[in-house]
Coordinates of C-alpha atoms in Angstrom, one line a residue:
M1432 CA 154.8 -84.9 114.5
I1433 CA 151.0 -84.4 113.6
C1434 CA 147.9 -83.3 116.0
G1435 CA 146.1 -86.1 115.7
D1436 CA 143.8 -87.8 118.6
L1437 CA 145.7 -86.9 121.4
R1438 CA 145.7 -82.9 122.1
L1439 CA 147.6 -82.5 125.2
W1440 CA 150.2 -85.0 127.1
Y1441 CA 152.7 -83.2 130.2
R1442 CA 155.1 -85.2 131.4
F1443 CA 156.4 -82.7 134.0
E1444 CA 159.9 -83.0 133.4
E1445 CA 161.1 -79.8 133.0
T1446 CA 162.8 -78.1 135.5
A1447 CA 162.7 -75.0 133.8
G1448 CA 160.5 -72.5 130.9
A1449 CA 157.4 -73.8 129.8
T1450 CA 155.5 -77.1 130.7
V1451 CA 155.9 -78.9 127.1
D1452 CA 153.0 -80.6 125.1
W1453 CA 154.6 -84.0 124.0
S1454 CA 151.3 -84.3 122.2
G1455 CA 152.9 -82.7 118.8
C1456 CA 150.2 -80.2 119.3
D1457 CA 152.3 -77.3 120.4
N1458 CA 149.9 -76.5 123.7
H1459 CA 152.8 -75.6 125.6
G1460 CA 151.6 -74.2 129.4
A1461 CA 152.6 -71.7 131.9
P1462 CA 153.0 -73.4 135.3
A1463 CA 152.4 -71.4 138.1
G1464 CA 152.6 -72.1 142.1
V1465 CA 154.5 -76.0 141.4
T1466 CA 157.9 -77.2 142.4
R1467 CA 159.9 -78.7 139.6
G1468 CA 162.2 -81.7 139.8
E1469 CA 160.5 -83.5 142.2
P1470 CA 160.7 -87.5 141.9
G1471 CA 158.0 -89.1 140.4
R1472 CA 157.0 -92.8 140.0
V1473 CA 158.7 -92.7 136.4
G1474 CA 161.4 -89.4 135.9
N1475 CA 160.8 -86.3 137.6
A1476 CA 157.3 -84.5 138.6
Y1477 CA 155.3 -81.8 139.8
R1478 CA 154.5 -80.7 143.2
F1479 CA 151.6 -78.5 143.4
N1480 CA 151.9 -76.7 146.5
A1481 CA 151.2 -73.1 145.6
P1482 CA 152.8 -70.4 148.0
P1483 CA 151.7 -67.8 149.2
G1484 CA 149.7 -65.2 147.0
V1485 CA 149.2 -68.0 144.3
T1486 CA 145.5 -68.7 144.4
A1487 CA 146.3 -72.5 143.1
A1488 CA 149.0 -74.4 141.8
H1489 CA 148.4 -75.1 138.1
V1490 CA 149.7 -75.1 134.7
L1491 CA 147.7 -72.8 132.7
V1492 CA 147.1 -74.2 129.0
P1493 CA 146.4 -71.7 126.1
D1494 CA 143.3 -71.0 124.3
A1495 CA 144.0 -73.2 121.0
P1496 CA 141.9 -74.4 118.4
S1497 CA 142.8 -78.3 118.7
L1498 CA 141.8 -77.9 121.9
G1499 CA 138.1 -76.6 120.9
D1500 CA 135.2 -79.0 120.0
L1501 CA 136.8 -81.8 121.2
G1502 CA 133.2 -83.8 122.3
M1503 CA 133.6 -86.5 124.7
L1504 CA 137.2 -86.4 126.3
T1505 CA 139.3 -89.0 128.6
V1506 CA 141.6 -87.7 130.9
E1507 CA 144.3 -89.7 132.4
A1508 CA 146.5 -88.4 135.4
W1509 CA 149.4 -89.9 137.9
V1510 CA 148.8 -88.1 141.0
R1511 CA 149.7 -88.6 144.4
H1512 CA 147.9 -87.3 147.2
T1513 CA 149.7 -86.8 150.6
G1514 CA 146.9 -85.7 152.3
G1515 CA 144.9 -82.1 153.2
I1516 CA 142.5 -81.0 150.5
L1517 CA 142.1 -82.4 146.8
E1518 CA 141.4 -80.0 144.7
A1519 CA 140.2 -80.5 140.8
V1520 CA 143.0 -82.1 138.3
L1521 CA 141.5 -80.8 135.3
D1522 CA 139.3 -77.6 135.0
H1523 CA 138.3 -75.5 131.9
G1524 CA 137.1 -71.9 132.0
D1525 CA 137.9 -68.5 131.4

């Protein structure tokens, strides 16, 4: 695959290892505080439920040239909220 307009696509199908980027840009992520292999609407899902000692459940995406200077950006996420505080779905920072 060639890195084109789609820069990042996580399916959250993995039960171990890195979170695979299916976009072809190789922006694989490092999950923290997630439960893997949860039943999803389609295939598997991640449950973002940070255990004690983890600030927030997340997938850390490494800094990459393909993610820099994107200009306008569209983000799509399938989220099942089960109550409580709904935190950020996407964050960009240091």
